[in-house]
Amino acid sequence: MKRVTLLFTLIVFLCISMLYAQDKPIPPSIIKTGVYHGVSAALKDLPVLTDEEYQQLVIKGEKKMLNRKLKERHYPYASTSLPQGPDPVWQQEMGKTMSAKATEINISGQTSPYYPPDANGSVGPNHYMQTINTVYTIYNKTTGALVAGPTNLNQLFSGVTGSEYNDGDPICLYDEQADRWVVAEFSISGTNDYMLIAVSTTNDPTGTWHKYSFDVADMPDYEKFGIWRDGYYMGTNNSSGNDIYVFQRSQMLNGLTAQMVGFNNAWRPTTIDGFMCVPPLDNDGPFAPEGAPGLFVTINDDAIGGGSDELWIYELAVNWTTPSSSTFNRVQQLTVPAFDSNFGANWNNIKQLNTTMELDAIPMVIMNVPQYRNFGTYQTIVCCHTVDVDNTDHAGIRWYELRKTSGSWTLRQSGTYAPDAHSRWMGSIALNGNAQLGLGYSISSSTMYPGIRYCGQSSSAYNAGNGVLDITEEVIQNATSSQTAYNRWGDYASISIDPTNDNTFWFTTQYGGSRQTKIASFSFAPPPLTAEFSGTPTTVCAGSQVTFTDQSLGTPTSWSWTFEGGTPSASNIQNPVVTYTTPGTYDVSLTVGDGSGNSVETKVDYITVTSITANFSGSPTTVITGN
């Protein structure tokens, strides 16, 4: 009996322990209202940076040397970490599928006065906007011509609290669903720390912008932004906590008073004084389903945080009506093939030609910008980070595609791209509407100056989910010098997808020895024209609507739908909405054309329409008085 009792007690204890070990949503640690500072002057009318102003920035940058306090890295579990040998998903050969086009637009971006440049940017309907520490420029995306700037970024934020410092770490994104632009930078030199955020008033970034300041809890270092249906989400490197934020997008788009909700992330996979930013997912294409919480993702290297090599996924559910009821939670720890982010305790990681100076690999974080896409019947996440493929400071880019049809996220494919002896790092990856992956990155070694290249995955390899970047590597920029003055490199780089065709990739990053940057666009051979679609929802009550989303591959220019039992019964628009009034099961057919051919997809009994029938039960139906 004692043994049984003891066993029972142990089982109860273990059950209780497991219960309390589960992650539980946490409430906000900070709720504030931002300050609206009105509308900016048109950016095309702001003064261009003078040579004297640029030299002042250079002097300021040399004094500041951003993020000195984060110089040491710690790997407390290195002796037991995996892998003990080469990277298990190491792609050691370049892809052999040829790109249909060479680089399309390839223009010189800005030369940064700072180490690191923090080069990033985004493409919109007609423009490309680039930000660096601490300047913006805007280009005509068709010709590459400069149409605004280079101008000090704080000119955009003129009159905003904290803008006088022009502190940097800028971010630029295009909000596709709103057809607007978003720019942010931090202000950390005054009494309080602020995030300065601006939203364009139209889709023309050279025009006017709504200006905001948000008083955040502490230095919002290395901030990363993502656009989501219900907010502009942000993750920062903040060792004292309060590192996760969301800002009220709907209000900011209209120049109205906007709230901010922040959280102290209880699940940061790093040593207590280590560098760690948990970035939000940026939603490309159609939005996530209504009510879906904002997503964040990061890596757990077992050499740093113990456990196993994983991707950690988080959800932020914001409630703008009652902000205090908003929640943040780590919802999944997804095991991935073992990886090694240990390049040593400092920033001397990547070799260069003709110098002993080595460059920072920034190996401890997911690179800018992790991407989310909603394809109707499934959702995807793609992201990447830098790893050492063979324990010799030989850098490669580990990338992942996650997929979700229902329930939890699963790892669909992953790989580590390091096809020769050169190091590749500072990657940025995205998935376009043709089911093709594009990856841009820096490249360097003891026999090569640090340049810029890209590669990708074809739609056939993507559909196979084989973890191979099969599209041949191409050069964006070869360099003629190495960076010898300092080891900080890049910090930011970014790839974005042209919203006008959901196909072309645009990439910007640093190269060479003088903090120069490039902006380049590229695309791959389109896949064969293939009709595909989804409907949401596929089971409805009579009188309800179904939204159909075209997911065809190739480059369709015409759409012809037929909807059995639906109103309308036919449509020629790309993404129609159809009402079903009579119970039954119905076929849906889509024919797409590209001017030279057609493709047809018919889904039999795809839509189920049910009648509304009132029904209930009670149990028990006979009770004793008082019960």
XYZ file of C-alpha atoms in Angstrom:
627
model
C 0.000 0.000 0.000
C 2.837 2.408 0.800
C 4.346 1.764 -2.645
C 1.006 2.435 -4.328
C 0.517 5.603 -2.285
C 4.046 6.783 -3.079
C 3.552 6.039 -6.767
C 0.256 7.913 -6.780
C 1.891 10.872 -5.019
C 4.713 10.954 -7.574
C 2.247 10.837 -10.470
C 0.233 13.707 -8.994
C 3.445 15.708 -8.394
C 4.637 15.130 -11.958
C 1.264 16.103 -13.382
C 1.241 19.299 -11.335
C 4.830 20.042 -12.352
C 4.004 19.547 -16.031
C 0.939 21.726 -15.679
C 2.899 24.610 -14.224
C 5.755 24.094 -16.697
C 3.466 25.013 -19.579
C 3.837 28.554 -20.871
C 0.984 30.778 -19.822
C -0.040 34.092 -21.400
C 1.331 37.144 -19.620
C -0.349 40.562 -19.336
C 1.174 43.825 -20.565
C 3.957 45.445 -18.577
C 3.399 48.846 -20.163
C 0.368 50.567 -21.705
C 0.693 54.116 -22.997
C -0.760 56.544 -25.495
C 1.562 57.955 -28.113
C 1.813 61.621 -28.975
C 0.657 62.698 -32.431
C 2.827 65.489 -33.802
C 0.901 66.377 -36.943
C 1.832 66.035 -40.579
C 5.360 66.432 -41.899
C 6.443 68.554 -44.810
C 6.648 66.694 -48.123
C 9.847 64.669 -48.070
C 10.732 65.734 -51.599
C 10.871 69.323 -50.302
C 13.149 68.662 -47.324
C 16.778 69.824 -47.605
C 19.351 67.430 -49.020
C 22.200 66.439 -46.707
C 25.189 68.736 -47.179
C 28.833 67.613 -47.181
C 29.347 69.465 -43.903
C 26.377 67.701 -42.284
C 27.641 64.341 -43.525
C 31.079 64.939 -41.979
C 29.383 65.824 -38.684
C 27.609 62.466 -38.819
C 30.923 60.718 -39.472
C 32.455 62.357 -36.392
C 29.396 61.465 -34.339
C 29.539 57.880 -35.585
C 33.217 57.480 -34.707
C 32.522 58.669 -31.162
C 29.425 56.549 -30.728
C 30.377 53.146 -32.216
C 26.936 51.692 -31.693
C 26.290 48.880 -29.207
C 29.727 48.724 -27.564
C 28.100 47.233 -24.460
C 27.144 44.088 -26.391
C 30.646 43.177 -27.509
C 30.999 39.927 -25.553
C 29.041 36.795 -26.424
C 28.529 33.842 -24.141
C 27.966 30.159 -24.952
C 27.698 28.494 -21.526
C 26.587 25.099 -22.902
C 29.034 24.900 -25.821
C 30.717 21.715 -24.599
C 27.513 19.685 -24.852
C 25.818 21.480 -27.742
C 24.974 19.984 -31.126
C 26.012 19.483 -33.831
C 29.401 18.071 -32.906
C 30.284 17.711 -36.597
C 29.264 19.483 -39.821
C 25.869 21.124 -40.198
C 23.369 18.294 -40.841
C 21.489 20.135 -43.622
C 24.507 21.771 -45.250
C 24.023 22.493 -48.982
C 27.585 22.231 -50.273
C 26.904 22.874 -53.961
C 25.331 25.801 -55.778
C 21.998 25.303 -57.431
C 22.015 24.566 -61.147
C 18.628 26.015 -62.139
C 19.370 29.176 -64.088
C 17.652 32.454 -63.289
C 15.627 33.790 -66.215
C 16.874 37.322 -65.680
C 20.013 38.963 -64.420
C 19.745 41.683 -61.791
C 17.176 44.177 -63.086
C 17.674 47.397 -61.104
C 21.132 47.707 -59.527
C 21.872 51.143 -58.133
C 24.213 52.625 -55.585
C 22.497 53.317 -52.298
C 23.802 55.564 -49.593
C 27.233 55.443 -47.989
C 26.759 55.360 -44.256
C 28.630 57.588 -41.792
C 28.131 54.937 -39.095
C 29.411 51.526 -38.100
C 27.215 49.617 -38.783
C 25.171 51.139 -41.638
C 21.838 49.475 -40.720
C 20.867 49.484 -44.396
C 17.293 48.440 -45.050
C 14.397 49.497 -47.196
C 11.248 48.498 -49.002
C 9.564 48.652 -52.393
C 6.125 50.093 -53.124
C 3.976 50.686 -56.202
C 6.312 53.274 -57.731
C 9.240 53.829 -55.366
C 12.012 52.231 -53.380
C 12.831 53.850 -50.036
C 16.116 53.109 -48.266
C 17.099 54.060 -44.727
C 20.542 53.878 -43.140
C 22.044 55.333 -39.973
C 20.751 58.092 -40.059
C 19.592 59.165 -43.517
C 16.802 58.321 -45.982
C 16.674 58.318 -49.774
C 13.802 57.577 -52.168
C 14.188 56.285 -55.722
C 11.967 55.813 -58.756
C 11.769 52.016 -58.842
C 11.496 51.824 -62.645
C 14.508 53.976 -63.539
C 16.488 53.955 -60.301
C 16.555 57.766 -60.349
C 16.879 59.578 -57.006
C 13.660 61.508 -56.291
C 14.118 62.575 -52.638
C 17.094 62.841 -50.272
C 19.588 61.936 -49.104
C 18.222 63.754 -46.068
C 18.751 63.446 -42.337
C 15.989 61.168 -41.054
C 15.139 63.519 -38.203
C 14.002 66.074 -40.815
C 11.017 63.785 -41.388
C 10.390 63.859 -37.612
C 10.959 67.593 -37.230
C 9.255 68.861 -34.055
C 8.805 65.359 -32.596
C 10.076 64.849 -29.046
C 13.567 63.324 -29.246
C 14.047 63.938 -32.970
C 16.824 66.471 -32.368
C 19.282 63.628 -31.654
C 18.831 61.707 -34.932
C 19.982 58.588 -33.078
C 19.367 55.945 -35.725
C 18.534 52.239 -36.015
C 16.009 53.157 -38.717
C 13.384 50.858 -40.203
C 11.404 51.258 -43.433
C 8.463 49.069 -44.508
C 5.681 49.322 -47.071
C 2.210 48.539 -45.666
C 0.772 46.707 -48.651
C -2.823 46.321 -47.491
C -3.120 50.005 -46.526
C -0.981 51.234 -49.468
C 1.124 53.317 -47.091
C 4.728 53.511 -45.866
C 6.071 53.158 -42.310
C 9.387 54.546 -41.021
C 10.752 54.328 -37.477
C 13.902 55.208 -35.560
C 14.773 55.344 -31.895
C 15.662 58.363 -29.745
C 17.890 57.371 -26.809
C 20.047 60.421 -26.049
C 17.558 62.392 -23.974
C 16.018 61.867 -20.564
C 13.476 59.361 -21.890
C 13.752 56.748 -24.634
C 11.323 57.075 -27.533
C 10.276 55.245 -30.653
C 9.609 57.760 -33.404
C 7.206 56.334 -35.987
C 5.859 57.954 -39.152
C 3.152 56.720 -41.545
C 2.800 58.241 -45.011
C -0.472 60.013 -45.781
C -0.570 58.524 -49.317
C 1.233 55.801 -51.258
C 3.801 58.391 -52.387
C 6.700 58.333 -49.888
C 8.008 61.643 -51.218
C 4.861 63.320 -49.871
C 3.698 64.049 -46.309
C 3.682 61.740 -43.278
C 1.831 61.424 -39.945
C 4.373 61.758 -37.095
C 4.254 59.986 -33.702
C 6.422 59.509 -30.632
C 6.008 56.703 -28.085
C 7.716 56.802 -24.698
C 9.058 53.244 -24.361
C 10.335 51.651 -21.163
C 14.046 51.472 -21.976
C 16.527 51.691 -24.854
C 14.786 49.997 -27.815
C 18.019 48.739 -29.374
C 18.140 46.883 -32.721
C 14.392 47.233 -33.127
C 12.609 45.158 -35.764
C 9.122 45.890 -37.102
C 6.394 43.799 -38.682
C 3.091 44.828 -40.236
C -0.023 42.948 -39.092
C -3.742 43.527 -39.532
C -4.258 45.049 -36.071
C -0.943 46.718 -35.370
C 2.634 47.635 -36.115
C 4.564 45.096 -34.056
C 8.091 45.583 -32.691
C 10.767 43.499 -30.967
C 13.904 45.039 -29.441
C 17.174 44.000 -27.832
C 16.528 45.116 -24.277
C 18.209 43.157 -21.523
C 16.135 44.873 -18.819
C 12.840 43.650 -20.280
C 9.908 45.409 -21.955
C 11.174 44.238 -25.334
C 7.914 43.373 -27.141
C 5.526 46.085 -28.403
C 2.547 46.732 -30.631
C 1.347 50.142 -31.879
C -2.209 50.961 -32.950
C -2.031 50.771 -36.741
C -5.642 51.724 -37.544
C -5.279 55.042 -35.737
C -1.839 55.851 -37.102
C -2.977 55.357 -40.685
C -5.447 58.192 -40.143
C -3.426 60.590 -38.000
C -5.443 59.842 -34.860
C -4.386 59.294 -31.255
C -2.730 55.879 -31.029
C -2.026 53.521 -28.150
C 0.993 51.316 -27.409
C 1.041 48.025 -25.511
C 4.327 46.473 -24.337
C 5.417 43.214 -22.703
C 8.362 41.940 -20.742
C 9.148 38.746 -22.654
C 9.543 35.938 -20.122
C 11.047 33.598 -22.734
C 14.299 35.018 -24.104
C 16.651 32.223 -25.234
C 19.930 33.832 -24.222
C 22.302 34.425 -21.350
C 21.289 37.199 -19.005
C 23.629 39.778 -20.550
C 23.452 38.451 -24.092
C 22.267 40.092 -27.278
C 18.747 38.983 -28.233
C 15.975 40.519 -30.308
C 12.784 38.538 -30.861
C 11.471 40.018 -34.145
C 7.841 40.092 -35.263
C 6.642 38.447 -38.447
C 5.904 40.825 -41.332
C 2.695 39.937 -43.194
C 3.171 39.968 -46.994
C 0.204 39.497 -49.320
C -3.304 38.872 -47.911
C -3.613 39.408 -44.188
C -3.694 36.606 -41.642
C -7.234 35.474 -40.760
C -9.327 38.010 -38.868
C -8.494 37.887 -35.176
C -5.216 36.003 -35.632
C -2.683 37.196 -33.047
C 0.547 38.843 -34.141
C 3.492 36.453 -34.401
C 7.125 36.647 -33.263
C 9.953 34.150 -33.866
C 13.485 33.536 -32.629
C 16.119 30.813 -32.344
C 17.256 28.881 -29.320
C 20.843 27.680 -29.780
C 21.514 24.906 -27.282
C 25.019 26.327 -26.776
C 23.472 29.545 -25.436
C 20.177 28.670 -23.793
C 20.536 24.941 -23.210
C 17.899 22.422 -24.222
C 17.939 21.752 -27.968
C 18.217 23.774 -31.158
C 14.751 25.177 -31.779
C 12.628 27.910 -33.276
C 10.475 29.588 -30.657
C 7.155 31.043 -31.804
C 5.196 33.640 -29.841
C 1.724 35.177 -30.130
C 0.664 38.683 -29.123
C -3.107 39.084 -28.902
C -3.832 42.789 -28.581
C -7.162 44.247 -27.458
C -7.315 47.940 -28.313
C -10.655 48.363 -26.544
C -9.282 47.005 -23.253
C -5.482 47.043 -23.668
C -4.918 45.551 -20.205
C -6.521 42.307 -21.395
C -3.929 41.924 -24.172
C -1.648 38.890 -23.815
C 1.753 37.639 -24.958
C 2.811 33.991 -24.893
C 5.394 31.575 -26.206
C 3.155 29.073 -27.948
C 5.588 26.657 -29.584
C 9.155 25.340 -29.288
C 9.798 23.734 -32.658
C 12.768 21.375 -32.962
C 14.918 22.040 -36.050
C 18.067 20.386 -37.447
C 20.972 21.099 -35.112
C 22.906 24.294 -35.831
C 25.955 26.111 -34.468
C 25.893 29.894 -33.995
C 29.119 29.924 -31.966
C 31.733 32.072 -33.711
C 33.468 32.889 -30.438
C 33.059 35.485 -27.726
C 33.477 38.636 -29.845
C 32.696 40.251 -33.199
C 35.769 38.957 -35.057
C 34.044 36.271 -37.116
C 34.158 36.677 -40.914
C 37.473 36.798 -42.791
C 38.239 39.356 -45.533
C 40.830 39.662 -48.262
C 44.112 41.465 -47.498
C 43.442 42.222 -43.836
C 43.444 40.533 -40.449
C 40.312 42.482 -39.505
C 37.326 40.158 -39.291
C 33.663 41.130 -39.430
C 30.687 40.581 -37.143
C 28.533 37.605 -38.179
C 25.573 38.604 -35.941
C 24.864 34.897 -35.419
C 22.574 34.995 -32.386
C 19.324 36.297 -33.931
C 16.836 35.756 -36.746
C 17.730 38.107 -39.575
C 15.546 40.932 -40.847
C 12.731 40.459 -42.018
C 11.030 37.162 -41.005
C 8.049 36.799 -43.334
C 4.494 35.502 -42.917
C 2.129 34.700 -45.806
C -1.484 33.514 -45.856
C -2.324 31.289 -48.836
C -5.850 30.517 -47.651
C -5.594 26.751 -47.261
C -2.238 27.093 -45.509
C 0.022 29.711 -43.932
C 3.812 30.012 -44.159
C 6.730 31.496 -42.254
C 10.178 31.873 -43.812
C 13.222 33.142 -41.930
C 16.991 32.718 -41.719
C 20.057 33.209 -39.515
C 23.841 32.785 -39.680
C 25.577 29.574 -38.598
C 29.080 28.066 -38.549
C 28.830 25.059 -40.854
C 31.976 23.189 -39.781
C 33.316 24.785 -36.568
C 35.959 26.805 -38.474
C 34.180 30.197 -38.598
C 32.925 29.204 -42.049
C 29.595 31.018 -42.158
C 26.520 29.787 -43.947
C 22.882 30.812 -43.948
C 20.420 28.504 -42.207
C 16.892 29.030 -43.561
C 13.481 27.572 -42.773
C 10.012 27.312 -44.212
C 7.291 26.590 -41.657
C 3.759 25.680 -42.638
C 0.433 25.636 -40.832
C -2.803 24.162 -42.170
C -4.469 23.803 -38.774
C -3.223 23.488 -35.246
C 0.501 24.067 -34.736
C 3.300 25.169 -37.035
C 5.446 22.418 -38.561
C 8.861 22.533 -40.210
C 8.287 21.851 -43.899
C 11.842 22.340 -45.157
C 15.175 23.797 -44.092
C 18.740 24.019 -45.320
C 22.088 25.690 -44.719
C 23.489 27.441 -47.777
C 27.311 27.392 -47.886
C 28.268 26.001 -51.318
C 32.016 26.776 -51.231
C 34.822 28.053 -48.981
C 33.514 31.635 -48.822
C 31.399 32.788 -45.872
C 27.821 33.897 -46.475
C 25.965 35.825 -43.804
C 23.612 38.784 -43.160
C 20.905 36.977 -45.119
C 17.350 38.066 -45.819
C 14.814 35.646 -47.297
C 11.258 35.911 -48.653
C 8.671 33.826 -50.516
C 6.916 35.410 -53.502
C 3.495 34.715 -54.974
C 4.953 32.303 -57.550
C 6.113 29.920 -54.811
C 9.740 30.942 -55.230
C 12.188 31.769 -52.455
C 14.677 34.612 -52.843
C 17.716 34.920 -50.553
C 20.115 37.884 -50.519
C 23.301 37.996 -48.425
C 26.846 39.229 -47.858
C 29.808 37.113 -48.991
C 33.479 37.299 -47.956
C 36.569 35.205 -47.196
C 40.351 35.427 -46.975
C 40.360 35.392 -50.788
C 37.412 37.733 -51.404
C 36.432 41.286 -50.495
C 32.961 41.503 -48.873
C 30.372 41.681 -51.658
C 26.677 40.980 -52.246
C 24.996 37.972 -53.901
C 21.660 36.216 -54.136
C 20.198 32.817 -54.980
C 16.808 31.167 -54.667
C 14.520 28.182 -54.835
C 12.411 27.455 -57.906
C 8.701 26.738 -57.646
C 9.272 23.064 -58.483
C 11.849 22.668 -55.703
C 9.594 24.644 -53.357
C 6.604 22.430 -54.099
C 8.791 19.394 -53.444
C 9.941 20.947 -50.151
C 13.408 19.492 -50.666
C 15.413 22.053 -48.651
C 17.639 22.949 -51.618
C 18.203 26.429 -53.031
C 18.416 25.232 -56.622
C 18.530 28.593 -58.442
C 22.093 29.518 -59.366
C 23.862 32.156 -57.303
C 24.233 35.552 -58.961
C 26.374 38.610 -58.172
C 24.817 41.912 -57.156
C 28.114 43.618 -56.282
C 31.752 42.545 -56.122
C 33.856 44.675 -53.785
C 37.339 46.091 -54.316
C 38.275 46.669 -50.672
C 37.809 45.270 -47.178
C 36.523 47.081 -44.092
C 39.603 47.603 -41.926
C 38.590 50.320 -39.475
C 36.038 48.395 -37.428
C 34.476 44.932 -37.205
C 30.784 45.868 -37.025
C 29.055 44.934 -40.290
C 25.613 45.489 -41.746
C 23.469 44.922 -38.658
C 20.419 45.299 -40.918
C 19.737 44.090 -44.467
C 16.361 43.494 -46.045
C 14.599 41.806 -48.910
C 11.085 42.841 -49.967
C 8.677 41.749 -52.709
C 7.292 44.125 -55.300
C 3.572 44.555 -54.478
C 2.658 45.268 -58.100
C 3.518 41.752 -59.291
C 4.130 39.734 -56.083
C 7.144 38.319 -57.885
C 10.198 40.604 -58.027
C 12.612 40.661 -55.076
C 14.337 43.871 -53.938
C 17.412 43.614 -51.715
C 19.674 46.144 -49.992
C 22.770 45.708 -47.848
C 26.365 46.857 -47.291
C 29.478 45.954 -49.306
C 33.184 46.826 -49.473
C 35.358 48.802 -47.119
C 33.644 52.180 -47.019
C 30.158 51.362 -45.704
C 28.703 51.588 -49.207
C 25.310 50.052 -49.980
C 23.528 48.682 -53.023
C 19.851 48.371 -53.958
C 19.041 45.633 -56.450
C 15.961 43.913 -57.826
C 15.829 40.431 -59.339
C 13.286 37.841 -60.383
C 13.297 34.218 -61.483
C 11.735 32.373 -64.378
C 8.003 32.164 -63.722
C 6.584 28.675 -63.177
C 4.195 27.234 -65.764
C 0.736 28.752 -65.716
C -1.197 26.676 -63.186
C -4.672 27.526 -61.912
C -5.150 27.229 -58.163
C -7.458 28.852 -55.614
C -8.906 28.609 -52.137
C -12.230 29.587 -50.597
C -12.802 30.813 -47.052
C -14.804 29.272 -45.454
C -15.704 26.165 -47.422
C -18.628 25.214 -45.167
C -21.258 27.927 -44.628
C -24.833 28.412 -43.562
C -27.365 29.292 -46.260
C -27.211 33.020 -47.006
C -23.517 33.325 -46.141
C -20.593 34.501 -48.256
C -17.392 32.770 -49.347
C -14.268 34.745 -50.281
C -12.267 33.137 -53.074
C -8.531 33.804 -53.388
C -6.602 33.206 -56.588
C -3.408 31.243 -55.868
C -2.430 30.480 -59.436
C 1.210 30.107 -60.382
C 2.811 31.735 -63.380
C 1.719 35.182 -64.464
C -2.026 35.057 -65.123
C -3.641 38.154 -66.609
C -7.241 36.926 -66.815
C -9.555 34.984 -64.510
C -12.820 33.222 -65.325
C -14.727 31.690 -62.405
C -17.886 29.577 -62.339
C -19.749 29.010 -59.076
C -22.336 26.243 -59.043
C -25.162 27.346 -56.719
C -23.561 30.723 -56.062
C -24.466 34.359 -56.627
C -22.925 35.508 -58.861
C -22.648 32.260 -60.788
C -19.623 33.569 -62.710
C -16.965 36.254 -62.288
C -13.960 37.689 -64.107
C -12.310 39.397 -61.137
C -9.279 37.873 -59.450
C -10.640 37.424 -55.930
C -14.461 37.347 -55.941
C -16.902 37.115 -53.039
C -19.873 34.770 -53.614
C -23.137 34.277 -51.709
C -24.700 30.807 -51.319
C -28.411 30.630 -50.431
C -29.468 27.009 -51.033
C -28.202 24.045 -48.977
C -26.113 21.527 -50.912
C -22.572 20.822 -52.117
C -21.219 22.761 -55.071
C -18.363 22.737 -57.565
C -16.092 25.721 -58.190
C -13.998 26.182 -61.321
C -11.288 28.712 -62.227
C -9.733 29.261 -65.651
C -6.676 31.535 -65.779
C -4.970 32.865 -68.881
C -1.727 34.677 -69.632
C -2.376 35.727 -73.230
C -0.735 32.644 -74.687
C -2.487 29.800 -72.908
C -4.998 28.773 -70.254
C -5.087 26.550 -67.181
C -8.198 25.166 -65.454
C -8.748 23.998 -61.885
C -12.114 22.509 -60.863
C -12.829 21.474 -57.277
C -15.764 19.090 -57.058
C -18.162 19.460 -54.091
C -15.830 22.128 -52.732
C -18.443 24.323 -51.030
C -20.887 22.866 -48.513
C -23.969 24.946 -47.671
C -26.042 23.911 -44.676
C -29.475 25.000 -43.509
C -29.921 26.654 -40.132
C -31.832 24.325 -37.788
C -32.562 25.204 -34.174
C -31.752 22.336 -31.814
C -30.846 21.810 -28.185
C -30.625 19.161 -25.500
C -30.766 19.080 -21.736
C -29.287 16.540 -19.382
C -30.823 15.231 -17.249
C -34.423 15.969 -18.217
C -35.812 14.704 -14.893
C -34.486 16.164 -11.636
C -35.330 16.089 -7.921
C -36.701 19.339 -6.496
C -33.848 21.592 -5.431
C -31.351 20.083 -7.864
